[in-house]
mmCIF file of C-alpha atoms in Angstrom:
data_model
loop_
_atom_site.group_PDB
_atom_site.id
_atom_site.type_symbol
_atom_site.label_atom_id
_atom_site.label_comp_id
_atom_site.label_asym_id
_atom_site.label_seq_id
_atom_site.Cartn_x
_atom_site.Cartn_y
_atom_site.Cartn_z
ATOM 1 C CA UNK A 1 150.237 84.929 114.777
ATOM 2 C CA UNK A 2 148.950 83.356 111.589
ATOM 3 C CA UNK A 3 145.437 83.960 110.381
ATOM 4 C CA UNK A 4 142.644 81.776 111.725
ATOM 5 C CA UNK A 5 141.309 79.035 109.377
ATOM 6 C CA UNK A 6 139.178 80.534 106.648
ATOM 7 C CA UNK A 7 140.597 84.049 107.103
ATOM 8 C CA UNK A 8 142.709 83.729 103.958
ATOM 9 C CA UNK A 9 139.592 82.837 101.926
ATOM 10 C CA UNK A 10 137.804 85.943 103.202
ATOM 11 C CA UNK A 11 140.853 88.056 102.356
ATOM 12 C CA UNK A 12 140.841 86.700 98.791
ATOM 13 C CA UNK A 13 137.100 87.371 98.541
ATOM 14 C CA UNK A 14 137.609 91.058 99.312
ATOM 15 C CA UNK A 15 140.922 91.390 97.469
ATOM 16 C CA UNK A 16 139.931 94.512 95.434
ATOM 17 C CA UNK A 17 138.891 96.282 98.644
ATOM 18 C CA UNK A 18 141.958 95.251 100.676
ATOM 19 C CA UNK A 19 144.218 96.602 97.939
ATOM 20 C CA UNK A 20 142.611 100.010 98.534
ATOM 21 C CA UNK A 21 141.682 100.730 94.949
ATOM 22 C CA UNK A 22 139.869 104.047 94.548
ATOM 23 C CA UNK A 23 139.729 104.569 90.826
ATOM 24 C CA UNK A 24 136.306 103.313 89.769
ATOM 25 C CA UNK A 25 134.765 105.294 86.917
ATOM 26 C CA UNK A 26 131.188 106.321 87.563
ATOM 27 C CA UNK A 27 128.427 108.662 86.417
ATOM 28 C CA UNK A 28 127.002 110.529 89.397
ATOM 29 C CA UNK A 29 125.320 113.663 90.688
ATOM 30 C CA UNK A 30 126.220 115.886 93.627
ATOM 31 C CA UNK A 31 122.759 117.453 93.739
ATOM 32 C CA UNK A 32 119.423 116.763 92.067
ATOM 33 C CA UNK A 33 118.387 118.683 88.969
ATOM 34 C CA UNK A 34 118.575 118.572 85.181
ATOM 35 C CA UNK A 35 120.570 115.996 83.196
ATOM 36 C CA UNK A 36 123.433 118.503 83.121
ATOM 37 C CA UNK A 37 123.984 117.731 86.812
ATOM 38 C CA UNK A 38 125.405 114.324 85.861
ATOM 39 C CA UNK A 39 129.186 114.120 86.191
ATOM 40 C CA UNK A 40 131.598 111.436 84.985
ATOM 41 C CA UNK A 41 134.740 110.691 86.903
ATOM 42 C CA UNK A 42 136.458 108.712 89.649
ATOM 43 C CA UNK A 43 134.753 107.555 92.834
ATOM 44 C CA UNK A 44 135.925 105.164 95.545
ATOM 45 C CA UNK A 45 135.350 101.486 94.843
ATOM 46 C CA UNK A 46 132.354 100.063 96.736
ATOM 47 C CA UNK A 47 132.862 98.119 99.937
ATOM 48 C CA UNK A 48 131.005 94.809 100.176
ATOM 49 C CA UNK A 49 129.108 93.638 103.182
ATOM 50 C CA UNK A 50 129.159 89.958 104.154
ATOM 51 C CA UNK A 51 126.027 89.186 102.100
ATOM 52 C CA UNK A 52 127.012 91.293 99.096
ATOM 53 C CA UNK A 53 128.292 90.471 95.633
ATOM 54 C CA UNK A 54 130.836 92.745 93.963
ATOM 55 C CA UNK A 55 129.831 93.007 90.296
ATOM 56 C CA UNK A 56 132.037 94.198 87.469
ATOM 57 C CA UNK A 57 129.332 96.119 85.616
ATOM 58 C CA UNK A 58 129.179 95.646 81.846
ATOM 59 C CA UNK A 59 125.825 97.265 81.095
ATOM 60 C CA UNK A 60 123.050 99.276 82.697
ATOM 61 C CA UNK A 61 120.008 101.022 81.227
ATOM 62 C CA UNK A 62 117.901 104.141 81.671
ATOM 63 C CA UNK A 63 114.336 104.036 82.991
ATOM 64 C CA UNK A 64 111.910 106.870 83.688
ATOM 65 C CA UNK A 65 112.364 106.280 87.441
ATOM 66 C CA UNK A 66 116.094 107.014 87.051
ATOM 67 C CA UNK A 67 115.309 110.451 85.631
ATOM 68 C CA UNK A 68 112.708 111.175 88.332
ATOM 69 C CA UNK A 69 115.226 110.412 91.081
ATOM 70 C CA UNK A 70 117.966 112.452 89.408
ATOM 71 C CA UNK A 71 115.575 115.401 89.022
ATOM 72 C CA UNK A 72 114.470 115.205 92.660
ATOM 73 C CA UNK A 73 110.837 114.435 91.744
ATOM 74 C CA UNK A 74 111.185 111.143 93.622
ATOM 75 C CA UNK A 75 113.133 111.817 96.794
ATOM 76 C CA UNK A 76 115.437 108.820 96.930
ATOM 77 C CA UNK A 77 118.736 110.613 96.230
ATOM 78 C CA UNK A 78 119.539 111.723 99.763
ATOM 79 C CA UNK A 79 123.268 110.961 99.983
ATOM 80 C CA UNK A 80 125.777 112.446 97.565
ATOM 81 C CA UNK A 81 127.587 111.703 95.370
ATOM 82 C CA UNK A 82 124.627 109.656 94.145
ATOM 83 C CA UNK A 83 125.063 107.066 91.379
ATOM 84 C CA UNK A 84 121.875 106.459 89.321
ATOM 85 C CA UNK A 85 120.873 103.304 87.497
ATOM 86 C CA UNK A 86 118.355 100.622 88.536
ATOM 87 C CA UNK A 87 119.416 97.921 86.082
ATOM 88 C CA UNK A 88 122.701 96.027 86.081
ATOM 89 C CA UNK A 89 124.347 93.206 84.179
ATOM 90 C CA UNK A 90 127.920 92.022 84.518
ATOM 91 C CA UNK A 91 130.300 89.496 86.063
ATOM 92 C CA UNK A 92 130.909 88.609 89.694
ATOM 93 C CA UNK A 93 134.263 90.007 90.815
ATOM 94 C CA UNK A 94 134.108 88.693 94.373
ATOM 95 C CA UNK A 95 131.586 87.662 97.040
ATOM 96 C CA UNK A 96 131.084 88.209 100.752
ATOM 97 C CA UNK A 97 131.524 85.294 103.178
ATOM 98 C CA UNK A 98 127.761 84.825 103.633
ATOM 99 C CA UNK A 99 126.932 84.667 99.911
ATOM 100 C CA UNK A 100 125.675 81.242 98.821
ATOM 101 C CA UNK A 101 124.104 81.724 95.379
ATOM 102 C CA UNK A 102 127.013 83.149 93.363
ATOM 103 C CA UNK A 103 130.772 82.804 92.953
ATOM 104 C CA UNK A 104 133.529 84.729 91.200
ATOM 105 C CA UNK A 105 133.148 84.610 87.416
ATOM 106 C CA UNK A 106 129.363 84.103 87.362
ATOM 107 C CA UNK A 107 127.415 86.313 84.992
ATOM 108 C CA UNK A 108 124.524 88.068 86.725
ATOM 109 C CA UNK A 109 121.797 90.629 86.155
ATOM 110 C CA UNK A 110 119.354 92.485 88.361
ATOM 111 C CA UNK A 111 117.365 95.614 89.063
ATOM 112 C CA UNK A 112 116.099 97.661 92.032
ATOM 113 C CA UNK A 113 119.465 99.362 92.519
ATOM 114 C CA UNK A 114 119.734 103.122 93.266
ATOM 115 C CA UNK A 115 116.521 102.815 95.331
ATOM 116 C CA UNK A 116 115.989 103.083 99.095
ATOM 117 C CA UNK A 117 119.643 103.855 99.795
ATOM 118 C CA UNK A 118 121.126 101.177 97.534
ATOM 119 C CA UNK A 119 123.998 102.209 95.205
ATOM 120 C CA UNK A 120 123.229 102.676 91.524
ATOM 121 C CA UNK A 121 124.560 100.660 88.595
ATOM 122 C CA UNK A 122 126.078 103.410 86.415
ATOM 123 C CA UNK A 123 129.597 102.636 87.564
ATOM 124 C CA UNK A 124 132.345 100.131 86.849
ATOM 125 C CA UNK A 125 131.765 98.277 90.127
ATOM 126 C CA UNK A 126 128.650 97.687 92.195
ATOM 127 C CA UNK A 127 128.197 96.000 95.570
ATOM 128 C CA UNK A 128 124.801 94.272 95.557
ATOM 129 C CA UNK A 129 122.929 92.199 98.129
ATOM 130 C CA UNK A 130 122.806 88.770 96.490
ATOM 131 C CA UNK A 131 119.015 88.741 96.866
ATOM 132 C CA UNK A 132 118.683 91.334 94.085
ATOM 133 C CA UNK A 133 120.750 89.346 91.543
ATOM 134 C CA UNK A 134 119.876 86.517 89.151
ATOM 135 C CA UNK A 135 121.984 84.305 86.849
ATOM 136 C CA UNK A 136 122.270 85.531 83.274
ATOM 137 C CA UNK A 137 121.212 82.900 80.705
ATOM 138 C CA UNK A 138 124.168 81.472 78.819
ATOM 139 C CA UNK A 139 123.299 82.971 75.424
ATOM 140 C CA UNK A 140 122.029 86.329 76.689
ATOM 141 C CA UNK A 141 124.332 89.330 76.298
ATOM 142 C CA UNK A 142 124.890 91.760 79.147
ATOM 143 C CA UNK A 143 123.258 94.516 77.080
ATOM 144 C CA UNK A 144 120.169 92.373 76.573
ATOM 145 C CA UNK A 145 120.002 91.413 80.254
ATOM 146 C CA UNK A 146 120.280 95.038 81.410
ATOM 147 C CA UNK A 147 117.725 96.237 78.860
ATOM 148 C CA UNK A 148 115.185 93.701 80.028
ATOM 149 C CA UNK A 149 115.721 93.918 83.783
ATOM 150 C CA UNK A 150 113.239 96.496 85.104
ATOM 151 C CA UNK A 151 110.754 96.225 82.235
ATOM 152 C CA UNK A 152 110.701 92.425 82.324
ATOM 153 C CA UNK A 153 110.282 92.282 86.093
ATOM 154 C CA UNK A 154 107.510 94.884 85.808
ATOM 155 C CA UNK A 155 105.723 92.855 83.136
ATOM 156 C CA UNK A 156 105.983 89.583 85.062
ATOM 157 C CA UNK A 157 104.826 91.088 88.349
ATOM 158 C CA UNK A 158 101.873 92.853 86.735
ATOM 159 C CA UNK A 159 100.791 89.908 84.623
ATOM 160 C CA UNK A 160 101.142 87.080 87.105
ATOM 161 C CA UNK A 161 101.347 88.522 90.627
ATOM 162 C CA UNK A 162 98.607 91.141 90.193
ATOM 163 C CA UNK A 163 96.454 90.399 87.119
ATOM 164 C CA UNK A 164 96.731 86.618 87.657
ATOM 165 C CA UNK A 165 96.770 86.115 83.881
ATOM 166 C CA UNK A 166 95.669 82.644 82.788
ATOM 167 C CA UNK A 167 96.280 80.739 79.538
ATOM 168 C CA UNK A 168 93.610 81.529 76.953
ATOM 169 C CA UNK A 169 92.705 84.935 78.384
ATOM 170 C CA UNK A 170 92.637 88.050 76.213
ATOM 171 C CA UNK A 171 94.902 90.954 77.137
ATOM 172 C CA UNK A 172 95.207 94.371 75.538
ATOM 173 C CA UNK A 173 98.422 96.398 75.901
ATOM 174 C CA UNK A 174 97.948 100.104 75.209
ATOM 175 C CA UNK A 175 101.294 100.875 73.594
ATOM 176 C CA UNK A 176 103.152 97.681 72.817
ATOM 177 C CA UNK A 177 106.332 98.885 71.152
ATOM 178 C CA UNK A 178 108.053 100.404 74.203
ATOM 179 C CA UNK A 179 110.116 98.709 76.894
ATOM 180 C CA UNK A 180 107.319 97.590 79.220
ATOM 181 C CA UNK A 181 104.745 97.134 76.446
ATOM 182 C CA UNK A 182 106.950 94.814 74.405
ATOM 183 C CA UNK A 183 107.812 92.840 77.551
ATOM 184 C CA UNK A 184 104.104 92.420 78.349
ATOM 185 C CA UNK A 185 103.384 91.169 74.814
ATOM 186 C CA UNK A 186 106.133 88.560 74.874
ATOM 187 C CA UNK A 187 105.658 87.304 78.421
ATOM 188 C CA UNK A 188 101.850 87.192 78.123
ATOM 189 C CA UNK A 189 102.148 85.289 74.858
ATOM 190 C CA UNK A 190 104.632 82.866 76.413
ATOM 191 C CA UNK A 191 101.989 82.131 79.069
ATOM 192 C CA UNK A 192 99.372 81.208 76.463
ATOM 193 C CA UNK A 193 97.351 84.450 76.377
ATOM 194 C CA UNK A 194 95.761 86.065 73.310
ATOM 195 C CA UNK A 195 97.468 89.436 72.946
ATOM 196 C CA UNK A 196 96.204 92.660 71.359
ATOM 197 C CA UNK A 197 98.082 95.968 71.243
ATOM 198 C CA UNK A 198 98.495 99.380 69.624
ATOM 199 C CA UNK A 199 101.505 101.274 68.322
ATOM 200 C CA UNK A 200 102.099 104.621 66.645
ATOM 201 C CA UNK A 201 103.832 103.748 63.366
ATOM 202 C CA UNK A 202 103.548 100.981 60.818
ATOM 203 C CA UNK A 203 107.097 99.931 61.717
ATOM 204 C CA UNK A 204 106.169 99.580 65.380
ATOM 205 C CA UNK A 205 102.856 97.868 64.572
ATOM 206 C CA UNK A 206 104.818 95.286 62.580
ATOM 207 C CA UNK A 207 107.352 94.936 65.402
ATOM 208 C CA UNK A 208 104.512 94.099 67.800
ATOM 209 C CA UNK A 209 103.285 91.414 65.426
ATOM 210 C CA UNK A 210 106.811 90.057 65.075
ATOM 211 C CA UNK A 211 107.189 89.562 68.829
ATOM 212 C CA UNK A 212 103.888 87.748 69.195
ATOM 213 C CA UNK A 213 100.903 90.123 69.228
ATOM 214 C CA UNK A 214 97.881 88.405 67.695
ATOM 215 C CA UNK A 215 96.334 91.773 66.818
ATOM 216 C CA UNK A 216 98.320 95.004 66.418
ATOM 217 C CA UNK A 217 96.611 98.272 65.430
ATOM 218 C CA UNK A 218 97.790 101.826 64.869
ATOM 219 C CA UNK A 219 96.530 104.017 67.713
ATOM 220 C CA UNK A 220 96.286 106.836 65.162
ATOM 221 C CA UNK A 221 93.406 105.013 63.449
ATOM 222 C CA UNK A 222 90.088 106.822 64.082
ATOM 223 C CA UNK A 223 88.325 103.488 64.554
ATOM 224 C CA UNK A 224 90.900 101.808 66.771
ATOM 225 C CA UNK A 225 88.367 101.052 69.528
ATOM 226 C CA UNK A 226 85.953 99.535 67.036
ATOM 227 C CA UNK A 227 88.734 97.246 65.850
ATOM 228 C CA UNK A 228 89.583 96.216 69.415
ATOM 229 C CA UNK A 229 85.922 95.541 70.190
ATOM 230 C CA UNK A 230 85.423 93.502 67.031
ATOM 231 C CA UNK A 231 88.569 91.460 67.607
ATOM 232 C CA UNK A 232 87.643 90.714 71.250
ATOM 233 C CA UNK A 233 83.978 90.008 70.518
ATOM 234 C CA UNK A 234 84.481 86.252 70.414
ATOM 235 C CA UNK A 235 85.731 86.451 74.003
ATOM 236 C CA UNK A 236 83.019 88.835 75.200
ATOM 237 C CA UNK A 237 85.596 91.571 75.756
ATOM 238 C CA UNK A 238 89.053 91.886 77.287
ATOM 239 C CA UNK A 239 90.092 89.991 80.390
ATOM 240 C CA UNK A 240 93.050 92.288 81.087
ATOM 241 C CA UNK A 241 93.850 95.849 80.022
ATOM 242 C CA UNK A 242 97.471 96.893 80.570
ATOM 243 C CA UNK A 243 97.798 100.674 80.515
ATOM 244 C CA UNK A 244 101.318 101.960 79.799
ATOM 245 C CA UNK A 245 100.304 105.585 79.224
ATOM 246 C CA UNK A 246 100.479 108.347 81.828
ATOM 247 C CA UNK A 247 96.854 109.518 81.354
ATOM 248 C CA UNK A 248 94.478 106.521 81.357
ATOM 249 C CA UNK A 249 90.991 106.869 79.898
ATOM 250 C CA UNK A 250 88.884 104.718 82.207
ATOM 251 C CA UNK A 251 85.647 105.331 80.280
ATOM 252 C CA UNK A 252 87.300 103.855 77.210
ATOM 253 C CA UNK A 253 88.787 100.960 79.164
ATOM 254 C CA UNK A 254 85.554 100.004 80.944
ATOM 255 C CA UNK A 255 83.664 99.914 77.660
ATOM 256 C CA UNK A 256 85.967 97.288 76.184
ATOM 257 C CA UNK A 257 86.318 94.980 79.181
ATOM 258 C CA UNK A 258 84.691 91.645 79.818
ATOM 259 C CA UNK A 259 82.824 91.234 83.111
ATOM 260 C CA UNK A 260 85.314 90.644 85.931
ATOM 261 C CA UNK A 261 88.109 92.059 83.805
ATOM 262 C CA UNK A 262 91.239 93.524 85.400
ATOM 263 C CA UNK A 263 92.835 96.856 84.578
ATOM 264 C CA UNK A 264 96.547 97.400 85.286
ATOM 265 C CA UNK A 265 98.093 100.856 85.755
ATOM 266 C CA UNK A 266 101.820 101.419 86.357
ATOM 267 C CA UNK A 267 102.510 105.004 85.238
ATOM 268 C CA UNK A 268 101.202 108.541 85.623
ATOM 269 C CA UNK A 269 102.185 109.805 89.081
ATOM 270 C CA UNK A 270 100.429 113.138 88.595
ATOM 271 C CA UNK A 271 97.448 111.839 86.595
ATOM 272 C CA UNK A 272 93.957 112.608 87.959
ATOM 273 C CA UNK A 273 91.569 111.126 85.363
ATOM 274 C CA UNK A 274 87.795 110.905 85.591
ATOM 275 C CA UNK A 275 86.528 107.518 86.703
ATOM 276 C CA UNK A 276 83.281 105.800 85.543
ATOM 277 C CA UNK A 277 82.116 104.362 88.848
ATOM 278 C CA UNK A 278 78.828 102.902 87.539
ATOM 279 C CA UNK A 279 80.164 100.825 84.623
ATOM 280 C CA UNK A 280 83.099 99.793 86.784
ATOM 281 C CA UNK A 281 81.288 98.245 89.737
ATOM 282 C CA UNK A 282 78.233 96.915 87.897
ATOM 283 C CA UNK A 283 80.524 94.795 85.697
ATOM 284 C CA UNK A 284 82.666 93.488 88.569
ATOM 285 C CA UNK A 285 85.806 95.113 87.187
ATOM 286 C CA UNK A 286 89.058 95.442 89.132
ATOM 287 C CA UNK A 287 91.697 98.173 89.026
ATOM 288 C CA UNK A 288 95.222 97.166 90.032
ATOM 289 C CA UNK A 289 98.110 99.551 90.457
ATOM 290 C CA UNK A 290 101.639 98.529 91.347
ATOM 291 C CA UNK A 291 105.277 99.619 91.271
ATOM 292 C CA UNK A 292 107.954 97.037 90.573
ATOM 293 C CA UNK A 293 110.306 98.357 93.259
ATOM 294 C CA UNK A 294 107.752 97.579 96.003
ATOM 295 C CA UNK A 295 108.019 93.848 95.303
ATOM 296 C CA UNK A 296 109.975 91.662 97.723
ATOM 297 C CA UNK A 297 113.171 89.824 96.819
ATOM 298 C CA UNK A 298 111.257 86.535 96.630
ATOM 299 C CA UNK A 299 108.596 88.026 94.323
ATOM 300 C CA UNK A 300 111.209 89.535 92.035
ATOM 301 C CA UNK A 301 113.253 86.339 91.969
ATOM 302 C CA UNK A 302 110.204 84.350 90.879
ATOM 303 C CA UNK A 303 109.652 86.868 88.079
ATOM 304 C CA UNK A 304 113.336 86.680 87.082
ATOM 305 C CA UNK A 305 113.182 82.900 86.867
ATOM 306 C CA UNK A 306 110.163 83.176 84.577
ATOM 307 C CA UNK A 307 112.018 85.695 82.403
ATOM 308 C CA UNK A 308 115.134 83.515 82.173
ATOM 309 C CA UNK A 309 113.026 80.512 81.189
ATOM 310 C CA UNK A 310 111.224 82.545 78.514
ATOM 311 C CA UNK A 311 114.551 83.776 77.121
ATOM 312 C CA UNK A 312 115.960 80.245 77.032
ATOM 313 C CA UNK A 313 112.850 79.136 75.134
ATOM 314 C CA UNK A 314 113.278 81.936 72.580
ATOM 315 C CA UNK A 315 110.132 83.769 73.725
ATOM 316 C CA UNK A 316 111.574 86.877 75.371
ATOM 317 C CA UNK A 317 114.032 89.415 73.986
ATOM 318 C CA UNK A 318 113.943 93.024 75.217
ATOM 319 C CA UNK A 319 113.953 95.811 72.647
ATOM 320 C CA UNK A 320 116.957 98.141 72.623
ATOM 321 C CA UNK A 321 116.250 101.581 71.201
ATOM 322 C CA UNK A 322 119.526 103.445 71.816
ATOM 323 C CA UNK A 323 123.019 102.894 73.209
ATOM 324 C CA UNK A 324 125.310 105.296 75.077
ATOM 325 C CA UNK A 325 128.671 104.912 76.813
ATOM 326 C CA UNK A 326 128.750 105.563 80.557
ATOM 327 C CA UNK A 327 130.488 108.891 79.964
ATOM 328 C CA UNK A 328 127.394 110.137 78.058
ATOM 329 C CA UNK A 329 124.762 109.274 80.661
ATOM 330 C CA UNK A 330 123.532 112.885 80.675
ATOM 331 C CA UNK A 331 122.624 112.627 76.981
ATOM 332 C CA UNK A 332 120.866 109.328 77.645
ATOM 333 C CA UNK A 333 118.780 110.941 80.404
ATOM 334 C CA UNK A 334 117.839 113.788 78.063
ATOM 335 C CA UNK A 335 116.652 111.318 75.436
ATOM 336 C CA UNK A 336 114.565 109.459 78.025
ATOM 337 C CA UNK A 337 112.950 112.681 79.251
ATOM 338 C CA UNK A 338 112.272 113.839 75.693
ATOM 339 C CA UNK A 339 110.123 110.756 75.263
ATOM 340 C CA UNK A 340 108.687 110.173 78.741
ATOM 341 C CA UNK A 341 107.786 113.796 79.463
ATOM 342 C CA UNK A 342 107.860 115.678 76.166
ATOM 343 C CA UNK A 343 106.283 112.968 74.001
ATOM 344 C CA UNK A 344 108.730 113.359 71.125
ATOM 345 C CA UNK A 345 108.396 109.697 70.082
ATOM 346 C CA UNK A 346 112.042 109.444 69.079
ATOM 347 C CA UNK A 347 112.672 106.289 71.102
ATOM 348 C CA UNK A 348 111.315 102.759 70.738
ATOM 349 C CA UNK A 349 112.736 100.380 73.298
ATOM 350 C CA UNK A 350 115.258 100.747 76.086
ATOM 351 C CA UNK A 351 118.324 102.964 76.385
ATOM 352 C CA UNK A 352 121.338 100.792 77.210
ATOM 353 C CA UNK A 353 124.457 102.142 78.925
ATOM 354 C CA UNK A 354 127.726 100.373 78.117
ATOM 355 C CA UNK A 355 130.199 100.403 80.993
#
């Protein structure tokens, strides 16, 4: 008996799976631990569900969360072999029969992979629920899209979903030369905010100015807080403080804020800083903490659309600090940990993985 109408289309959609290919290259772990646990080799090709998109991965990146999961600090790697990698950029290979937003050949990017049981992006192929993918702007490279995925979504969610940043407000980013910090500078500036930041070297201070910071100061300067206070005096203080560091100093932050200012924290899982309750509540301040991966598909899609629009307007380009091939993911994880945990300051920007 011949196939029912439409069956041939579904067969074509899942052609790579029906051919039984099992030779996808991937970086993976078989147990949590140090970067040396990462292996590189062959794994079975992913199998798409009806609402999934099969992506031919061209680039991924490394984020601190990737290293925490690999190390077992964040207990999301429960099934092995486990493929790490939140961020993905590539080309649609095929789509499930319920997919409506993408077709074969589309260029796409996304994040939130390798979390909550989803497969990671450090592999040649990735099956992704279409709700976690977004179209890649025409002139954006896959490397650029992958580098900006998690950090850009984080910046957009923090700025607009949580801090409710408005045009004309003054925002300070404590550490503006890194992945998230540089995203906050660019996306806040694109929204009409006045942006102030710090960085650790003259090169990075200049980089912050180049991407839009109105005021950029070396955090090694003994009078850095005086400079921030003087610069923000015309506004009566800061409307928003974005803290990228793992150990926030809330006494310092409260002293530089404008009444009804908002403080954003998005790092420092083990941090237990002192908190100035009096200055905080008597000035109507707010403290907002968030994690990008808690956001819904609709919230992340809205952020992605804002990012794509900013890129198209020439106001958003993620910073790439290092590049590694997929086969050297272990070395990339070591470099990330050297900077996230050991504070070696040998990395400015994102680590991109070429697949």
